[in-house]
Short mmCIF file of C-alpha atoms in Angstrom, two decimals:
data_model
loop_
_atom_site.label_atom_id
_atom_site.label_comp_id
_atom_site.label_asym_id
_atom_site.label_seq_id
_atom_site.Cartn_x
_atom_site.Cartn_y
_atom_site.Cartn_z
CA MET A 1 101.86 66.22 125.76
CA ASP A 2 99.17 64.00 124.31
CA ARG A 3 96.12 66.12 125.05
CA ILE A 4 95.25 69.73 125.64
CA PRO A 5 93.72 70.36 129.09
CA ILE A 6 90.16 71.65 129.25
CA LEU A 7 89.29 73.77 132.27
CA ARG A 8 85.76 73.85 133.64
CA MET A 9 84.56 77.21 134.98
CA GLY A 10 80.97 76.83 136.09
CA GLU A 11 78.82 76.62 133.04
CA PHE A 12 81.73 77.41 130.73
CA LEU A 13 84.68 75.44 129.43
CA LEU A 14 88.05 77.09 128.83
CA VAL A 15 90.71 75.71 126.53
CA THR A 16 94.08 77.40 126.32
CA ILE A 17 96.12 76.28 123.35
CA GLN A 18 99.76 77.01 123.98
CA VAL A 19 101.67 74.47 121.97
CA ASP A 20 102.45 74.07 118.32
CA MET A 21 99.84 71.37 117.81
CA GLN A 22 100.19 68.22 115.81
CA ASP A 23 97.13 67.53 113.71
CA ARG A 24 96.20 64.54 115.84
CA LEU A 25 96.26 66.65 119.00
CA ALA A 26 93.82 69.07 117.38
CA MET A 27 91.47 66.25 116.44
CA ARG A 28 91.66 64.89 119.94
CA LEU A 29 90.83 68.29 121.43
CA GLN A 30 87.75 68.43 119.25
CA ASP A 31 86.60 65.04 120.53
CA ASP A 32 87.37 65.88 124.17
CA LEU A 33 85.51 69.19 123.98
CA THR A 34 82.44 67.62 122.42
CA GLU A 35 82.39 65.02 125.14
CA MET A 36 82.86 67.60 127.94
CA VAL A 37 80.14 69.92 126.61
CA GLN A 38 77.72 67.04 126.61
CA ARG A 39 78.73 65.62 129.98
CA HIS A 40 78.65 68.94 131.87
CA ARG A 41 75.85 70.49 129.85
CA SER A 42 78.13 73.48 129.35
CA ARG A 43 76.58 76.67 128.04
CA GLY A 44 79.71 78.13 126.55
CA VAL A 45 83.17 77.25 125.26
CA LEU A 46 86.12 79.64 125.30
CA ILE A 47 89.10 78.80 123.13
CA ASP A 48 92.13 80.94 123.92
CA ILE A 49 94.58 80.92 121.01
CA SER A 50 96.79 83.79 122.20
CA GLY A 51 99.61 81.24 122.50
CA LEU A 52 99.42 80.25 118.83
CA ASP A 53 101.90 81.94 116.51
CA MET A 54 100.19 80.59 113.41
CA VAL A 55 96.83 79.19 112.38
CA ASP A 56 96.73 77.22 109.16
CA SER A 57 93.71 75.81 107.34
CA PHE A 58 93.76 72.67 109.49
CA ILE A 59 93.54 74.56 112.79
CA GLY A 60 91.11 76.99 111.15
CA ARG A 61 88.90 74.08 110.26
CA MET A 62 89.13 72.76 113.80
CA LEU A 63 87.97 76.13 115.18
CA SER A 64 85.05 76.21 112.74
CA ASP A 65 84.12 72.65 113.59
CA ILE A 66 84.22 73.21 117.34
CA SER A 67 81.99 76.22 116.94
CA GLY A 68 79.54 74.29 114.76
CA ILE A 69 79.46 71.24 116.99
CA SER A 70 79.01 73.35 120.14
CA ARG A 71 76.07 75.14 118.59
CA ILE A 72 74.38 71.83 117.78
CA LEU A 73 74.94 70.72 121.37
CA GLY A 74 73.34 73.93 122.62
CA ALA A 75 76.50 75.77 123.66
CA GLU A 76 77.96 79.05 122.42
CA SER A 77 81.66 79.23 121.61
CA VAL A 78 84.11 82.09 121.32
CA VAL A 79 87.66 82.11 120.00
CA VAL A 80 89.75 84.66 121.92
CA GLY A 81 93.20 86.19 121.78
CA MET A 82 94.08 85.82 118.12
CA ARG A 83 97.35 87.63 117.45
CA PRO A 84 97.41 90.43 114.85
CA ALA A 85 99.92 88.65 112.59
CA VAL A 86 97.80 85.50 112.71
CA ALA A 87 94.61 87.42 111.81
CA ILE A 88 96.30 89.13 108.85
CA THR A 89 97.69 85.81 107.61
CA LEU A 90 94.34 84.01 107.94
CA VAL A 91 92.61 86.65 105.85
CA GLU A 92 95.32 86.41 103.18
CA LEU A 93 95.02 82.62 103.25
CA GLY A 94 91.33 83.08 102.50
CA LEU A 95 89.99 81.80 105.81
CA ASN A 96 87.43 84.18 107.27
CA LEU A 97 86.06 81.68 109.79
CA PRO A 98 82.41 82.56 109.17
CA GLY A 99 80.16 81.64 112.05
CA VAL A 100 83.02 81.66 114.56
CA ALA A 101 82.52 84.26 117.29
CA THR A 102 85.67 86.07 118.38
CA ALA A 103 86.78 88.32 121.23
CA LEU A 104 89.99 90.17 122.07
CA ASN A 105 90.73 88.34 125.32
CA VAL A 106 89.27 85.92 127.84
CA GLU A 107 87.36 88.58 129.84
CA ARG A 108 85.76 89.95 126.71
CA GLY A 109 85.05 86.42 125.60
CA ILE A 110 83.16 85.67 128.80
CA GLU A 111 81.15 88.91 128.42
CA LEU A 112 80.28 87.93 124.88
CA LEU A 113 79.27 84.40 125.90
CA ARG A 114 76.95 85.79 128.59
CA LYS A 115 75.39 88.20 126.12
CA ARG A 116 74.87 85.52 123.50
CA ILE A 117 73.40 83.09 126.00
CA ASP A 118 71.01 85.79 127.32
CA THR A 119 69.80 86.82 123.88
CA GLY A 120 69.57 83.16 122.89
CA MET A 121 67.35 82.53 125.93
CA SER A 122 65.14 85.55 125.35
CA ARG A 123 64.77 84.48 121.76
CA ALA A 124 63.81 80.97 122.86
CA ASN A 125 61.34 82.32 125.45
CA SER A 126 59.60 84.66 123.06
CA ASP A 127 59.38 81.98 120.42
CA PRO A 128 55.76 80.77 120.53
CA GLY A 129 56.54 77.62 118.48
CA MET E 1 155.28 96.89 87.20
CA LEU E 2 151.96 97.99 88.69
CA GLU E 3 152.82 96.19 91.91
CA ARG E 4 156.23 97.84 92.13
CA ILE E 5 154.89 101.32 91.55
CA LEU E 6 152.26 100.92 94.25
CA LYS E 7 154.93 99.73 96.62
CA GLU E 8 157.74 102.15 95.86
CA GLN E 9 156.01 105.31 94.65
CA ARG E 10 153.02 105.36 96.92
CA ARG E 11 153.82 108.73 98.36
CA GLU E 12 154.16 110.40 94.94
CA LEU E 13 151.00 108.71 93.72
CA LEU E 14 149.09 109.91 96.74
CA GLN E 15 150.33 113.45 96.26
CA GLN E 16 149.23 113.60 92.62
CA TRP E 17 145.97 111.80 93.27
CA THR E 18 145.10 114.22 96.07
CA ALA E 19 145.85 117.08 93.70
CA GLN E 20 143.44 115.55 91.19
CA LEU E 21 140.78 115.11 93.85
CA ALA E 22 141.19 118.70 94.98
CA GLN E 23 140.06 119.88 91.53
CA VAL E 24 136.67 118.26 91.90
CA ALA E 25 134.14 120.32 93.82
CA THR E 26 132.80 118.53 96.88
CA GLY E 27 130.51 121.28 98.11
CA GLY E 28 131.90 120.96 101.61
CA ARG E 29 130.50 117.46 102.05
CA ILE E 30 133.95 116.07 102.71
CA SER E 31 137.18 117.72 103.82
CA GLY E 32 140.46 117.63 101.93
CA GLU E 33 142.13 115.81 104.81
CA GLU E 34 139.49 113.15 104.84
CA LEU E 35 139.79 112.64 101.09
CA GLU E 36 143.53 112.31 101.40
CA ALA E 37 143.21 109.84 104.25
CA GLN E 38 140.79 107.72 102.21
CA ALA E 39 143.08 107.85 99.17
CA ALA E 40 146.05 106.80 101.29
CA GLU E 41 144.11 103.95 102.81
CA LEU E 42 142.97 102.64 99.46
CA LEU E 43 146.50 102.77 98.04
CA LYS E 44 147.68 100.75 101.00
CA TYR E 45 144.98 98.11 100.40
CA LEU E 46 145.75 97.98 96.67
CA ASP E 47 149.41 97.42 97.43
CA GLU E 48 148.63 94.66 99.89
CA ALA E 49 146.13 92.96 97.61
CA LEU E 50 148.52 92.94 94.66
CA GLN E 51 151.27 91.36 96.72
CA THR E 52 149.31 88.21 97.45
CA GLY E 53 146.51 88.29 94.90
CA SER E 54 146.21 89.01 91.22
CA ALA E 55 144.87 92.09 89.48
CA ASP E 56 142.65 89.88 87.31
CA ASP E 57 140.21 88.80 89.96
CA ILE E 58 139.11 91.19 92.69
CA ASN E 59 136.86 88.53 94.21
CA GLN E 60 139.87 86.69 95.62
CA PRO E 61 140.25 86.70 99.41
CA ALA E 62 143.37 88.85 99.00
CA TRP E 63 141.04 91.67 97.91
CA ASN E 64 138.76 91.40 100.95
CA PRO E 65 140.18 94.45 102.77
CA ALA E 66 140.08 96.55 99.60
CA ARG E 67 136.49 95.56 98.83
CA GLY E 68 135.46 96.12 102.42
CA PHE E 69 137.02 99.57 102.29
CA LEU E 70 135.15 100.45 99.08
CA GLU E 71 131.84 99.28 100.54
CA ASP E 72 132.42 101.40 103.59
CA LEU E 73 133.40 104.33 101.39
CA SER E 74 130.21 103.97 99.31
CA ARG E 75 128.10 103.93 102.43
CA LYS E 76 129.70 107.12 103.70
CA ARG E 77 129.22 108.79 100.30
CA VAL E 78 125.54 107.81 100.21
CA LEU E 79 124.93 109.19 103.66
CA ALA E 80 126.80 112.40 102.82
CA GLY E 81 124.59 112.86 99.77
CA PHE E 82 127.06 112.16 96.96
CA SER E 83 125.90 110.78 93.62
CA SER E 84 127.11 107.46 92.23
CA ASP E 85 129.27 109.08 89.52
CA GLU E 86 130.89 111.39 92.05
CA THR E 87 131.71 108.33 94.10
CA ALA E 88 133.14 106.47 91.10
CA THR E 89 135.16 109.56 90.09
CA PHE E 90 137.07 109.28 93.34
CA LEU E 91 138.48 105.98 92.15
CA PHE E 92 138.85 106.86 88.46
CA SER E 93 140.85 109.99 89.22
CA LEU E 94 143.68 107.68 90.30
CA LYS E 95 144.12 106.69 86.65
CA ARG E 96 146.02 109.76 85.58
CA PRO E 97 148.77 109.69 88.21
CA LEU E 98 149.01 105.93 87.94
CA PHE E 99 149.32 105.93 84.16
CA GLY E 100 151.94 108.69 84.40
CA ALA E 101 153.99 106.57 86.75
CA LEU E 102 153.64 103.55 84.47
CA ARG E 103 154.84 105.57 81.49
CA ALA E 104 157.89 106.76 83.37
CA ALA E 105 158.70 103.21 84.40
CA ALA E 106 158.17 101.64 80.96
CA GLY E 107 160.51 104.08 79.27
CA LYS E 108 160.61 103.47 75.52
CA ASP E 109 158.98 100.05 75.58
CA ALA E 110 155.59 100.88 74.01
CA ASP E 111 154.26 97.30 74.05
CA LYS E 112 155.05 96.92 77.69
CA LEU E 113 153.42 100.26 78.47
CA ALA E 114 150.25 99.33 76.60
CA ASP E 115 150.05 96.05 78.50
CA GLU E 116 150.55 97.68 81.85
CA ILE E 117 148.05 100.45 81.21
CA TRP E 118 145.50 97.92 80.07
CA LYS E 119 146.04 95.90 83.23
CA ALA E 120 145.74 98.97 85.46
CA THR E 121 142.68 100.34 83.73
CA ALA E 122 140.90 96.96 83.83
CA LEU E 123 141.58 96.74 87.55
CA LEU E 124 140.40 100.25 88.33
CA ASP E 125 137.27 99.76 86.20
CA LYS E 126 136.41 96.60 88.11
CA LEU E 127 136.91 98.33 91.42
CA GLY E 128 134.86 101.28 90.16
CA LEU E 129 131.95 99.03 89.16
CA TYR E 130 132.16 97.30 92.49
CA THR E 131 131.98 100.66 94.24
CA VAL E 132 128.97 101.80 92.21
CA LYS E 133 127.19 98.53 92.93
CA ALA E 134 127.84 98.90 96.65
CA PHE E 135 126.69 102.51 96.41
CA GLN E 136 123.38 101.47 94.83
CA ARG E 137 122.82 98.75 97.36
CA THR E 138 123.30 101.17 100.23
CA ARG E 139 121.05 103.72 98.61
CA GLU E 140 118.29 101.17 98.14
CA GLU E 141 118.62 100.23 101.78
CA VAL E 142 118.26 103.87 102.75
CA ILE E 143 115.23 104.30 100.48
CA GLY E 144 113.64 101.13 101.82
CA ARG E 145 114.11 102.32 105.37
CA GLN E 146 112.67 105.73 104.58
CA GLN E 147 109.65 104.13 102.91
CA GLN E 148 109.08 102.04 105.99
CA GLU E 149 109.36 105.08 108.23
CA LEU E 150 107.00 107.01 105.99
CA LEU E 151 104.50 104.15 106.10
CA GLU E 152 104.56 104.14 109.86
CA LEU E 153 104.27 107.89 110.04
CA SER E 154 101.32 107.91 107.67
CA THR E 155 99.18 105.55 109.73
CA PRO E 156 98.27 107.26 112.97
CA VAL E 157 95.79 105.28 115.01
CA VAL E 158 93.84 107.64 117.24
CA ARG E 159 91.67 106.86 120.20
CA LEU E 160 88.31 108.58 119.82
CA TRP E 161 86.72 107.22 122.94
CA ASP E 162 87.32 104.54 125.51
CA GLY E 163 87.33 101.36 123.44
CA ILE E 164 86.90 103.16 120.10
CA LEU E 165 89.85 103.61 117.75
CA ALA E 166 89.96 105.50 114.47
CA LEU E 167 92.38 105.19 111.57
CA PRO E 168 92.17 108.13 109.17
CA LEU E 169 93.65 106.85 105.92
CA ILE E 170 95.26 109.38 103.61
CA GLY E 171 96.59 108.62 100.14
CA THR E 172 96.62 105.44 98.11
CA LEU E 173 96.25 102.01 99.61
CA ASP E 174 98.44 99.27 98.14
CA SER E 175 99.01 95.83 99.59
CA ALA E 176 102.28 96.70 101.36
CA ARG E 177 100.69 99.71 103.01
CA THR E 178 97.56 97.76 103.89
CA GLN E 179 99.70 95.24 105.76
CA VAL E 180 101.52 97.91 107.77
CA VAL E 181 98.29 99.78 108.48
CA MET E 182 96.51 96.62 109.57
CA GLU E 183 99.37 95.52 111.76
CA SER E 184 99.51 98.77 113.68
CA LEU E 185 95.73 99.01 113.98
CA LEU E 186 95.33 95.42 115.19
CA GLN E 187 98.14 95.82 117.70
CA ARG E 188 96.46 98.94 119.08
CA LEU E 189 93.19 97.00 119.37
CA VAL E 190 94.98 94.52 121.62
CA ASP E 191 96.84 97.16 123.65
CA ASP E 192 93.74 99.34 124.19
CA GLU E 193 91.31 96.44 124.47
CA ALA E 194 89.21 98.36 121.98
CA GLN E 195 85.89 97.03 120.75
CA VAL E 196 85.37 99.16 117.66
CA ALA E 197 87.76 100.29 114.94
CA ILE E 198 86.71 103.04 112.53
CA ILE E 199 88.60 103.17 109.24
CA ASP E 200 88.03 106.59 107.70
CA ILE E 201 88.68 106.79 103.96
CA THR E 202 87.82 110.46 103.43
CA GLY E 203 91.45 111.02 102.44
CA VAL E 204 91.65 108.13 99.97
CA PRO E 205 91.31 109.68 96.51
CA THR E 206 90.15 106.64 94.53
CA VAL E 207 88.55 103.40 95.50
CA ASP E 208 88.92 100.68 92.89
CA THR E 209 88.33 96.95 93.19
CA LEU E 210 91.78 96.42 94.69
CA VAL E 211 91.40 99.12 97.33
CA ALA E 212 87.94 97.79 98.18
CA GLN E 213 89.44 94.33 98.60
CA HIS E 214 92.12 95.67 100.91
CA LEU E 215 89.44 97.38 102.99
CA MET E 216 87.45 94.15 103.17
CA LYS E 217 90.55 92.26 104.29
CA ALA E 218 91.20 94.81 107.01
CA ALA E 219 87.59 94.56 108.16
CA THR E 220 87.77 90.76 108.23
CA ALA E 221 91.01 90.75 110.22
CA ILE E 222 89.46 93.15 112.73
CA ARG E 223 86.50 90.82 113.14
CA LEU E 224 88.80 87.81 113.58
CA MET E 225 90.53 89.66 116.40
CA GLY E 226 87.16 90.08 118.09
CA ALA E 227 86.36 93.73 117.40
CA GLU E 228 83.83 95.54 115.21
CA CYS E 229 84.80 97.51 112.12
CA ILE E 230 83.11 100.59 110.68
CA ILE E 231 84.27 102.15 107.42
CA SER E 232 83.49 105.86 107.23
CA GLY E 233 84.09 108.68 104.79
CA ILE E 234 82.36 107.01 101.89
CA ARG E 235 81.56 109.86 99.53
CA PRO E 236 78.58 109.44 97.16
CA GLN E 237 80.99 109.01 94.25
CA ILE E 238 82.81 106.17 96.00
CA ALA E 239 79.52 104.54 96.95
CA GLN E 240 78.60 104.55 93.26
CA THR E 241 81.96 103.07 92.27
CA ILE E 242 81.63 100.32 94.83
CA VAL E 243 78.19 99.38 93.53
CA HIS E 244 79.32 99.56 89.89
CA LEU E 245 82.35 97.39 90.57
CA GLY E 246 80.06 94.86 92.20
CA VAL E 247 82.24 94.79 95.32
CA ASP E 248 80.50 93.11 98.20
CA LEU E 249 81.07 95.00 101.43
CA GLY E 250 78.80 92.49 103.08
CA GLY E 251 78.85 92.48 106.83
CA VAL E 252 80.83 95.70 107.17
CA THR E 253 79.08 98.72 108.62
CA THR E 254 79.64 101.75 106.42
CA LYS E 255 78.94 105.39 107.26
CA ALA E 256 79.15 108.64 105.34
CA THR E 257 81.12 110.58 107.93
CA ILE E 258 83.38 109.84 110.84
CA ALA E 259 80.83 111.59 113.10
CA ASP E 260 78.13 109.10 112.05
CA ALA E 261 80.60 106.29 112.62
CA LEU E 262 81.42 107.52 116.11
CA SER E 263 77.79 107.72 117.10
CA THR E 264 77.23 104.18 115.80
CA ALA E 265 80.33 103.00 117.65
CA LEU E 266 79.10 104.58 120.89
CA ARG E 267 75.80 102.75 120.50
CA MET E 268 77.64 99.49 119.75
CA THR E 269 79.57 99.84 122.98
CA GLY E 270 76.36 100.34 124.94
CA ARG E 271 76.42 104.13 125.34
CA THR E 272 73.63 106.56 124.76
CA ILE E 273 74.02 110.13 123.65
CA SER E 274 71.81 112.88 125.00
CA LYS E 275 71.83 116.62 124.46
CA MET M 1 114.28 67.58 106.19
CA PRO M 2 111.89 64.63 105.92
CA LEU M 3 108.11 64.90 105.87
CA ARG M 4 107.08 61.44 106.96
CA SER M 5 104.81 62.03 109.95
CA GLU M 6 102.59 64.67 111.51
CA HIS M 7 105.38 65.47 113.92
CA ASP M 8 107.58 66.38 110.94
CA ILE M 9 105.08 69.11 110.00
CA VAL M 10 105.57 70.69 113.43
CA LEU M 11 109.37 70.45 113.05
CA ALA M 12 109.13 71.92 109.55
CA ARG M 13 107.12 74.90 110.85
CA GLN M 14 109.65 75.51 113.60
CA ALA M 15 112.61 75.33 111.20
CA VAL M 16 110.93 77.80 108.82
CA ARG M 17 110.16 80.16 111.70
CA ARG M 18 113.80 80.14 112.85
CA THR M 19 115.11 80.82 109.35
CA ALA M 20 112.56 83.59 108.76
CA GLN M 21 113.63 85.20 112.03
CA ASP M 22 117.33 84.93 111.14
CA VAL M 23 116.73 86.55 107.78
CA GLY M 24 114.90 89.37 109.55
CA LEU M 25 111.41 89.02 108.07
CA SER M 26 108.75 91.10 109.82
CA LEU M 27 106.46 89.28 112.24
CA VAL M 28 103.59 89.22 109.73
CA ASP M 29 105.84 87.96 106.95
CA GLN M 30 107.24 85.28 109.26
CA THR M 31 103.71 84.16 110.08
CA LYS M 32 102.80 84.08 106.39
CA ILE M 33 105.72 81.90 105.31
CA VAL M 34 105.31 79.56 108.30
CA THR M 35 101.60 79.14 107.54
CA ALA M 36 102.31 78.51 103.84
CA ALA M 37 104.95 75.94 104.82
CA SER M 38 102.47 74.22 107.13
CA GLU M 39 99.91 73.93 104.32
CA LEU M 40 102.42 72.64 101.78
CA ALA M 41 104.11 70.23 104.20
CA ARG M 42 100.72 68.73 105.07
CA ASN M 43 99.88 68.45 101.37
CA ALA M 44 103.13 66.58 100.70
CA LEU M 45 102.40 64.24 103.60
CA ILE M 46 98.73 63.56 102.92
CA HIS M 47 98.47 63.75 99.14
CA GLY M 48 102.07 62.95 98.23
CA GLY M 49 102.45 60.11 100.72
CA GLY M 50 105.38 61.89 102.38
CA GLY M 51 108.40 63.61 100.96
CA GLN M 52 110.93 66.18 101.97
CA MET M 53 111.37 69.87 102.57
CA LEU M 54 114.43 71.89 101.54
CA LEU M 55 114.92 75.18 103.32
CA SER M 56 117.41 77.82 102.20
CA VAL M 57 118.20 81.51 102.42
CA LEU M 58 118.34 83.45 99.15
CA ARG M 59 120.69 86.39 98.97
CA GLY M 60 120.25 88.66 95.99
CA ASP M 61 122.13 91.88 95.30
CA THR M 62 119.72 94.03 97.20
CA ARG M 63 117.38 91.69 99.01
CA VAL M 64 117.25 88.54 101.04
CA GLY M 65 114.55 85.91 101.29
CA VAL M 66 113.53 82.47 102.46
CA GLN M 67 113.11 79.73 99.87
CA ILE M 68 111.41 76.43 100.63
CA SER M 69 110.89 73.43 98.36
CA PHE M 70 108.47 70.58 99.00
CA ILE M 71 109.13 67.42 97.07
CA ASP M 72 107.05 64.29 97.04
CA GLN M 73 106.88 61.20 94.83
CA GLY M 74 103.13 60.85 95.17
CA PRO M 75 100.49 60.48 92.47
CA GLY M 76 100.96 64.08 91.28
CA ILE M 77 98.25 66.58 90.42
CA PRO M 78 96.19 65.60 87.38
CA ASN M 79 94.36 68.91 87.00
CA MET M 80 96.50 71.86 87.98
CA GLU M 81 93.92 74.54 87.24
CA LEU M 82 91.41 72.84 89.48
CA ALA M 83 93.90 72.27 92.31
CA MET M 84 94.88 75.92 92.26
CA SER M 85 91.33 77.24 92.51
CA ASP M 86 89.83 78.37 95.80
CA GLY M 87 87.55 75.98 97.59
CA TRP M 88 88.42 72.88 95.61
CA THR M 89 89.53 69.98 97.76
CA SER M 90 90.55 66.43 97.03
CA GLY M 91 89.58 65.49 100.53
CA GLY M 92 89.54 66.58 104.11
CA GLY M 93 90.65 70.19 104.03
CA LEU M 94 88.92 73.46 103.44
CA GLY M 95 90.31 73.59 99.92
CA MET M 96 92.54 76.51 100.83
CA GLY M 97 95.86 74.65 100.78
CA LEU M 98 97.44 75.45 97.42
CA PRO M 99 95.75 78.72 96.40
CA GLY M 100 95.93 79.99 99.98
CA ALA M 101 99.62 79.18 100.31
CA ARG M 102 100.29 80.94 97.01
CA ARG M 103 98.77 84.16 98.37
CA LEU M 104 101.08 84.03 101.38
CA VAL M 105 104.34 84.03 99.42
CA ASN M 106 106.01 86.27 96.82
CA GLU M 107 106.98 83.48 94.43
CA PHE M 108 105.25 80.18 93.86
CA ASP M 109 106.42 77.55 91.42
CA ILE M 110 104.74 74.17 91.02
CA LYS M 111 105.80 71.21 88.90
CA SER M 112 103.66 68.14 88.87
CA ALA M 113 102.67 65.35 86.55
CA PRO M 114 100.56 62.28 87.22
CA GLY M 115 102.78 59.46 88.40
CA THR M 116 105.98 61.44 88.96
CA GLY M 117 105.13 63.42 92.08
CA THR M 118 104.97 67.11 92.87
CA GLN M 119 107.59 69.74 93.54
CA ILE M 120 106.56 73.13 94.90
CA THR M 121 109.02 75.95 95.54
CA VAL M 122 108.04 79.14 97.33
CA VAL M 123 109.97 82.32 98.19
CA ARG M 124 109.16 85.08 100.62
CA TRP M 125 111.39 88.15 100.25
CA LYS M 126 112.20 90.50 103.07
#
């Protein structure tokens, strides 16, 4: 596999990472997502990592970057489905992924995206500047 | 000489050894028949090992059955509640009958007798040490397993409300325990699709920098999973300690009591409480 | 096993996972040693210009563990204290590689000198 498929669901994009990724594949995903968000004017990005049995600093950085880039492009992003062992290991590694929104599973992730987009809009509407 | 005695006088040896064993109190943990059967089995293995191997090195393959038997014996003794010296005594009590047989066989040849006794005693000591080592290993396994069971028992995750879990921590919090506690809590979050986890530390006697760090790690892992974390049961004294230690509990909601935490959690999950 | 390409990092992770499972490490401990191996393998590849990984099972009297060594003939680490501190990076990463990996294992031994390469050995006990 040379790229990770990105699924479009209305105004959201869904990425399900199921393979033990090579670094290059992760970089490519980042590029593809950025391009898709821009092309489809997506409002939210869901990254499902329930298939990942480990997240190291490289993948951690990718998740942070995707979240940062999405925000700049006007989209919210949520990382969903992190396994307990992965969460414990990440904390021990020293990676707290600040600024990355998380949810237990895809359904919860979609709820969270909707909520964040709504509050983001109300904030924008009430902003007189 | 040792080899010949084990081969030809096994029955006499067994009889005398069993008599020796009978003098030691076992408190009903093992029957006389069982002891005799074990003694007979070991004598058989010793005989076999000495036929093909040497008494100098019990690590030779020829000693495999004998060593395997001793390991098995140690395990049974551990589980029956024997001590390590009681277990070693089983083996050492063979010395007397064995030395008696050697003396009878050596006759008036004192040098020969000394040599043979030295050889026999060195062998039995080695086997004794091996047994004690196996005994300790088994006991450590048992202790390790019990610790693990205790850890799991001591971390009950309870469901307070739909989507709200609580973990009442009791006792000290070291890194091994933190890992087990976190693992079971995070797994329950997934299974219950819970949104809020309340860690209650009312039962944690002291909170030092290390404990505070463990709590922060737990809170961070909970957030990474996509749930909220509330730490409750922070007594005034602990609040002071936390401030004095300069520990940053930044980003974690803290409450004085588990009741406060529950009401916050209900609000977080979009519920309102009315009288 | 060799650490010459990105694909080798994936293979290294998988090999460590299998060994950790065989030894009977708990799921969290497996994840920790695999993550540490991923960090160190990538370090050897990127900073050491490639190298190799040696994977073995340690059997003590009362315990068993996984031992992994990462050896490269790269430029070495000129300032060990700096490299082992959180947040410092010589390029690209989040600066969590070495200090982070050390927190994930029970034993961590590093030998490095400028010009002779780096050898890191880690152990995770059951």
